[in-house]
Amino acid sequence: MKPEFQLLHRIAKKDSIAFRQLYEKYSAKVYNTALSYAQSVEDAEEITQDVFVKIHRSASKFKGKSSVNTWIYRIAVNTSLDYLKRKKRLSIVKLNNITVDKPDFEHPGVVLEKKEKAKALFKVIDTLPETQKTAFILSFIEELPRKEVANIMQTSLKATESLLQRAKSNLRKKLEKEYPNRKRKK
Amino acid sequence: MKKNEKEQWIDDVFDSWQGSARAVPNPDLFHRIEDQLSVVVPMRTWRIASAAAAILLLINAFVIQQHFQNERPMAEEQMQQNSYSNLISNYNIYE
């Protein structure tokens, strides 16, 4: 049995040491994925918490059809998307036709001289449709191989590559509007 | 030239992620996860809650049954009153 499968097997038997080991191995991946979706440190922490609670509670149901990495990323992606949908439903977005804009997200890992441009990148990522956003985050931000992205999204490699292409094309179009030195129309 | 500058800026935006470090979650997060997992509702609490719910349902059922039982005699009385007044008005018995 693969070592990670053994970890899940032990977690299913409520082995707290095994759970700690799994957390140490995957918490940064889960947290960074959540951060890319939520674009908020507090929300990302809450999502990460939910993900690991789910892992603990469903460890016994893991059948080994995918790798542990794929399984955990899948939970992280689905939990992040559910969280965003829930937050959107609960938030007061429009009040008397006034839309409240959230502040631009500053990723804590970005180097200082690239922060402004990274802010623009995350701003436009946030506007992508769910599937394009997921494909882009997993491939570009998490730097996962495209085959792994396809496994996580439970789709074909070709479909994943098509999503990525569309995502990049959409991002470029949106970034053209964000370009800071563009002349404003009178 | 403006177009090249814009395209370059867009390329720079895509490149801004290069060399970034992974963010690290709050060290306290694992303890919060453990705390959440350790919350278990005792069976005794479930039993008390179920019993209370059952009692409330019974009370509600009793009240509803009483309501409909009382309504029937009242309806019958009302019908009788109506037939008396019709009799009086039709035959002008007391005029």
Tab-separated table of C-alpha atoms in Angstrom:
chain	number	residue	atom	x	y	z
A	1	MET	CA	0.000	0.000	0.000
A	2	LYS	CA	1.296	3.452	-0.911
A	3	PRO	CA	2.435	5.524	2.080
A	4	GLU	CA	-0.239	8.165	1.541
A	5	PHE	CA	-2.952	5.544	1.222
A	6	GLN	CA	-1.722	4.183	4.545
A	7	LEU	CA	-1.994	7.649	6.066
A	8	LEU	CA	-5.626	7.911	5.000
A	9	HIS	CA	-6.275	4.393	6.240
A	10	ARG	CA	-4.898	5.377	9.650
A	11	ILE	CA	-6.854	8.644	9.654
A	12	ALA	CA	-10.006	6.603	9.016
A	13	LYS	CA	-9.174	4.812	12.266
A	14	LYS	CA	-8.894	8.207	13.986
A	15	ASP	CA	-5.094	8.206	14.189
A	16	SER	CA	-4.353	11.824	15.133
A	17	ILE	CA	-0.649	11.535	14.338
A	18	ALA	CA	-1.443	10.399	10.803
A	19	PHE	CA	-3.837	13.310	10.426
A	20	ARG	CA	-1.155	15.728	11.560
A	21	GLN	CA	1.294	14.259	9.047
A	22	LEU	CA	-1.220	14.612	6.228
A	23	TYR	CA	-1.953	18.176	7.275
A	24	GLU	CA	1.729	19.102	7.241
A	25	LYS	CA	2.117	17.639	3.803
A	26	TYR	CA	-0.954	19.204	2.195
A	27	SER	CA	-1.939	22.302	4.168
A	28	ALA	CA	0.131	24.719	2.060
A	29	LYS	CA	-1.305	23.308	-1.187
A	30	VAL	CA	-4.862	23.482	0.088
A	31	TYR	CA	-4.375	26.919	1.598
A	32	ASN	CA	-2.814	28.400	-1.528
A	33	THR	CA	-5.544	26.949	-3.716
A	34	ALA	CA	-8.177	28.404	-1.397
A	35	LEU	CA	-6.351	31.732	-1.376
A	36	SER	CA	-6.450	31.908	-5.168
A	37	TYR	CA	-10.208	31.426	-5.154
A	38	ALA	CA	-11.205	33.416	-2.087
A	39	GLN	CA	-8.564	36.179	-2.421
A	40	SER	CA	-8.802	36.731	1.311
A	41	VAL	CA	-6.584	35.294	4.047
A	42	GLU	CA	-9.482	34.839	6.503
A	43	ASP	CA	-11.699	33.114	3.960
A	44	ALA	CA	-8.841	30.914	2.777
A	45	GLU	CA	-8.223	29.789	6.358
A	46	GLU	CA	-11.882	28.943	6.779
A	47	ILE	CA	-11.906	26.986	3.521
A	48	THR	CA	-8.741	25.125	4.528
A	49	GLN	CA	-10.337	24.256	7.842
A	50	ASP	CA	-13.431	22.914	6.057
A	51	VAL	CA	-11.287	20.892	3.648
A	52	PHE	CA	-9.348	19.115	6.381
A	53	VAL	CA	-12.481	18.433	8.383
A	54	LYS	CA	-13.954	16.837	5.254
A	55	ILE	CA	-10.766	14.831	4.693
A	56	HIS	CA	-10.900	13.545	8.268
A	57	ARG	CA	-14.568	12.628	8.042
A	58	SER	CA	-14.373	10.974	4.627
A	59	ALA	CA	-10.969	9.275	4.849
A	60	SER	CA	-12.719	5.912	5.198
A	61	LYS	CA	-14.520	6.491	1.900
A	62	PHE	CA	-11.343	6.983	-0.134
A	63	LYS	CA	-11.267	4.093	-2.596
A	64	GLY	CA	-7.853	4.731	-4.143
A	65	LYS	CA	-9.220	5.280	-7.660
A	66	SER	CA	-7.156	8.472	-7.839
A	67	SER	CA	-4.015	9.574	-6.070
A	68	VAL	CA	-4.353	11.157	-2.635
A	69	ASN	CA	-3.030	14.406	-4.120
A	70	THR	CA	-5.795	14.454	-6.742
A	71	TRP	CA	-8.437	13.601	-4.161
A	72	ILE	CA	-7.359	16.359	-1.795
A	73	TYR	CA	-7.096	18.978	-4.544
A	74	ARG	CA	-10.568	17.989	-5.717
A	75	ILE	CA	-11.985	18.549	-2.234
A	76	ALA	CA	-10.137	21.874	-2.008
A	77	VAL	CA	-11.490	23.082	-5.367
A	78	ASN	CA	-15.083	22.034	-4.634
A	79	THR	CA	-15.012	23.486	-1.131
A	80	SER	CA	-13.601	26.764	-2.458
A	81	LEU	CA	-16.250	27.032	-5.156
A	82	ASP	CA	-19.041	26.199	-2.689
A	83	TYR	CA	-17.693	28.787	-0.279
A	84	LEU	CA	-17.696	31.468	-2.957
A	85	LYS	CA	-21.263	30.640	-3.980
A	86	ARG	CA	-22.396	30.745	-0.351
A	87	LYS	CA	-20.634	34.039	0.239
A	88	LYS	CA	-22.146	35.571	-2.880
A	89	ARG	CA	-25.642	34.560	-1.742
A	90	LEU	CA	-25.130	36.018	1.713
A	91	SER	CA	-23.338	39.217	0.812
A	92	ILE	CA	-25.145	42.460	0.136
A	93	VAL	CA	-23.756	43.260	-3.279
A	94	LYS	CA	-26.171	45.912	-4.532
A	95	LEU	CA	-27.819	48.553	-2.433
A	96	ASN	CA	-29.860	51.058	-4.385
A	97	ASN	CA	-28.010	50.007	-7.527
A	98	ILE	CA	-24.629	50.703	-5.938
A	99	THR	CA	-22.151	47.858	-6.285
A	100	VAL	CA	-19.638	47.559	-3.483
A	101	ASP	CA	-16.188	46.706	-4.866
A	102	LYS	CA	-13.920	44.607	-2.710
A	103	PRO	CA	-10.329	45.846	-2.382
A	104	ASP	CA	-7.726	44.382	-4.754
A	105	PHE	CA	-6.133	41.253	-3.364
A	106	GLU	CA	-2.452	41.298	-2.424
A	107	HIS	CA	-1.130	37.757	-2.387
A	108	PRO	CA	1.250	37.409	0.578
A	109	GLY	CA	3.751	35.370	-1.428
A	110	VAL	CA	4.329	37.856	-4.272
A	111	VAL	CA	7.604	39.796	-4.293
A	112	LEU	CA	7.314	43.524	-3.600
A	113	GLU	CA	8.222	44.816	-7.053
A	114	LYS	CA	5.562	42.649	-8.698
A	115	LYS	CA	2.713	43.309	-6.254
A	116	GLU	CA	0.828	45.848	-8.394
A	117	LYS	CA	0.823	43.639	-11.464
A	118	ALA	CA	-0.065	40.580	-9.390
A	119	LYS	CA	-3.020	42.529	-8.011
A	120	ALA	CA	-4.241	43.090	-11.558
A	121	LEU	CA	-3.767	39.379	-12.335
A	122	PHE	CA	-5.820	38.176	-9.377
A	123	LYS	CA	-8.463	40.805	-10.067
A	124	VAL	CA	-9.108	39.418	-13.536
A	125	ILE	CA	-8.811	35.766	-12.398
A	126	ASP	CA	-11.725	36.502	-10.067
A	127	THR	CA	-13.927	37.388	-13.053
A	128	LEU	CA	-13.426	34.097	-14.906
A	129	PRO	CA	-16.198	31.479	-15.133
A	130	GLU	CA	-15.763	28.614	-12.637
A	131	THR	CA	-14.252	26.006	-14.928
A	132	GLN	CA	-11.807	28.402	-16.576
A	133	LYS	CA	-10.871	29.798	-13.174
A	134	THR	CA	-10.209	26.301	-11.824
A	135	ALA	CA	-8.146	25.259	-14.821
A	136	PHE	CA	-6.090	28.438	-14.629
A	137	ILE	CA	-5.535	28.361	-10.869
A	138	LEU	CA	-4.485	24.713	-10.841
A	139	SER	CA	-2.261	25.018	-13.888
A	140	PHE	CA	-0.784	28.490	-13.619
A	141	ILE	CA	-0.892	29.328	-9.914
A	142	GLU	CA	-0.495	25.856	-8.443
A	143	GLU	CA	1.767	24.853	-11.357
A	144	LEU	CA	0.299	21.390	-11.628
A	145	PRO	CA	0.874	19.316	-14.763
A	146	ARG	CA	-2.040	19.521	-17.168
A	147	LYS	CA	-2.767	15.815	-16.844
A	148	GLU	CA	-3.116	16.258	-13.097
A	149	VAL	CA	-5.411	19.262	-13.639
A	150	ALA	CA	-7.569	17.093	-15.913
A	151	ASN	CA	-7.716	14.366	-13.251
A	152	ILE	CA	-8.727	16.838	-10.556
A	153	MET	CA	-11.394	18.380	-12.780
A	154	GLN	CA	-12.480	14.899	-13.904
A	155	THR	CA	-12.265	15.886	-17.510
A	156	SER	CA	-10.099	15.064	-20.508
A	157	LEU	CA	-6.684	16.549	-21.170
A	158	LYS	CA	-8.016	18.100	-24.376
A	159	ALA	CA	-10.919	19.739	-22.529
A	160	THR	CA	-8.530	21.076	-19.898
A	161	GLU	CA	-6.241	22.576	-22.502
A	162	SER	CA	-9.213	24.170	-24.212
A	163	LEU	CA	-10.326	25.680	-20.903
A	164	LEU	CA	-6.834	27.032	-20.291
A	165	GLN	CA	-6.670	28.588	-23.711
A	166	ARG	CA	-10.030	30.275	-23.229
A	167	ALA	CA	-9.029	31.402	-19.747
A	168	LYS	CA	-5.847	33.056	-20.995
A	169	SER	CA	-7.660	34.682	-23.881
A	170	ASN	CA	-10.319	36.060	-21.530
A	171	LEU	CA	-7.689	37.251	-19.081
A	172	ARG	CA	-5.812	39.094	-21.812
A	173	LYS	CA	-9.002	40.856	-22.949
A	174	LYS	CA	-9.824	41.890	-19.409
A	175	LEU	CA	-6.261	43.043	-18.752
A	176	GLU	CA	-6.456	45.311	-21.805
A	177	LYS	CA	-9.211	47.173	-19.999
A	178	GLU	CA	-7.139	47.258	-16.809
A	179	TYR	CA	-4.065	48.683	-18.584
A	180	PRO	CA	-3.193	51.751	-16.469
A	181	ASN	CA	-1.926	54.047	-19.207
A	182	ARG	CA	-4.849	53.645	-21.547
A	183	LYS	CA	-6.415	56.889	-22.783
A	184	ARG	CA	-9.863	57.406	-21.307
A	185	LYS	CA	-12.651	58.081	-23.780
A	186	LYS	CA	-14.199	61.542	-23.435
B	1	MET	CA	4.334	51.690	-29.906
B	2	LYS	CA	1.397	52.074	-27.481
B	3	LYS	CA	0.120	48.655	-28.466
B	4	ASN	CA	3.495	47.035	-27.727
B	5	GLU	CA	3.655	48.740	-24.362
B	6	LYS	CA	0.201	47.422	-23.508
B	7	GLU	CA	1.051	43.910	-24.648
B	8	GLN	CA	4.265	44.063	-22.669
B	9	TRP	CA	2.360	45.172	-19.578
B	10	ILE	CA	-0.060	42.256	-19.988
B	11	ASP	CA	2.855	39.849	-20.366
B	12	ASP	CA	4.398	41.349	-17.223
B	13	VAL	CA	1.137	40.824	-15.371
B	14	PHE	CA	1.161	37.139	-16.296
B	15	ASP	CA	4.833	36.955	-15.265
B	16	SER	CA	4.172	38.676	-11.920
B	17	TRP	CA	3.361	35.310	-10.372
B	18	GLN	CA	6.782	33.879	-11.298
B	19	GLY	CA	9.108	33.567	-8.326
B	20	SER	CA	6.319	33.956	-5.792
B	21	ALA	CA	6.454	32.030	-2.573
B	22	ARG	CA	3.716	29.782	-1.289
B	23	ALA	CA	1.659	31.469	1.396
B	24	VAL	CA	1.725	29.679	4.731
B	25	PRO	CA	-1.440	29.208	6.780
B	26	ASN	CA	-1.739	30.497	10.319
B	27	PRO	CA	0.089	28.042	12.689
B	28	ASP	CA	-3.016	28.022	14.860
B	29	LEU	CA	-5.165	26.607	12.039
B	30	PHE	CA	-4.480	22.955	12.818
B	31	HIS	CA	-5.679	23.425	16.403
B	32	ARG	CA	-8.878	25.014	15.108
B	33	ILE	CA	-9.404	21.980	12.889
B	34	GLU	CA	-8.839	19.635	15.811
B	35	ASP	CA	-11.265	21.659	17.933
B	36	GLN	CA	-13.926	21.418	15.242
B	37	LEU	CA	-13.426	17.655	14.922
B	38	SER	CA	-13.644	17.161	18.683
B	39	VAL	CA	-17.127	18.686	18.956
B	40	VAL	CA	-19.426	15.710	19.461
B	41	VAL	CA	-23.046	16.094	20.546
B	42	PRO	CA	-23.691	13.630	23.407
B	43	MET	CA	-26.322	10.943	22.768
B	44	ARG	CA	-28.187	12.042	25.917
B	45	THR	CA	-28.702	15.506	24.370
B	46	TRP	CA	-30.089	13.937	21.169
B	47	ARG	CA	-32.523	11.838	23.232
B	48	ILE	CA	-33.779	14.811	25.237
B	49	ALA	CA	-34.239	16.892	22.068
B	50	SER	CA	-36.150	14.054	20.344
B	51	ALA	CA	-38.413	13.565	23.364
B	52	ALA	CA	-39.167	17.298	23.543
B	53	ALA	CA	-40.016	17.388	19.827
B	54	ALA	CA	-42.325	14.364	20.175
B	55	ILE	CA	-44.166	15.983	23.137
B	56	LEU	CA	-44.653	19.220	21.200
B	57	LEU	CA	-46.069	17.316	18.235
B	58	LEU	CA	-48.512	15.455	20.471
B	59	ILE	CA	-49.693	18.682	22.089
B	60	ASN	CA	-50.203	20.261	18.674
B	61	ALA	CA	-52.146	17.233	17.442
B	62	PHE	CA	-54.348	17.337	20.553
B	63	VAL	CA	-55.110	21.049	20.167
B	64	ILE	CA	-55.959	20.663	16.490
B	65	GLN	CA	-58.248	17.718	17.242
B	66	GLN	CA	-60.010	19.713	19.977
B	67	HIS	CA	-60.455	22.651	17.635
B	68	PHE	CA	-62.228	20.567	14.995
B	69	GLN	CA	-64.388	18.755	17.563
B	70	ASN	CA	-65.632	22.094	18.991
B	71	GLU	CA	-66.270	23.524	15.569
B	72	ARG	CA	-68.800	20.757	14.627
B	73	PRO	CA	-71.392	21.449	17.351
B	74	MET	CA	-71.096	25.192	16.711
B	75	ALA	CA	-71.762	24.663	13.025
B	76	GLU	CA	-74.796	22.514	13.763
B	77	GLU	CA	-76.144	25.136	16.213
B	78	GLN	CA	-75.673	27.839	13.619
B	79	MET	CA	-77.620	25.796	11.079
B	80	GLN	CA	-80.471	25.315	13.533
B	81	GLN	CA	-80.597	29.058	14.270
B	82	ASN	CA	-80.805	29.773	10.558
B	83	SER	CA	-83.690	27.350	10.054
B	84	TYR	CA	-85.636	28.960	12.982
B	85	SER	CA	-85.208	32.445	11.581
B	86	ASN	CA	-86.296	31.202	8.136
B	87	LEU	CA	-89.386	29.626	9.709
B	88	ILE	CA	-90.247	32.829	11.525
B	89	SER	CA	-89.749	35.058	8.505
B	90	ASN	CA	-91.651	32.706	6.156
B	91	TYR	CA	-94.678	32.176	8.321
B	92	ASN	CA	-94.653	35.402	10.362
B	93	ILE	CA	-95.611	33.296	13.351
B	94	TYR	CA	-95.216	36.059	15.847
B	95	GLU	CA	-96.762	38.846	13.858
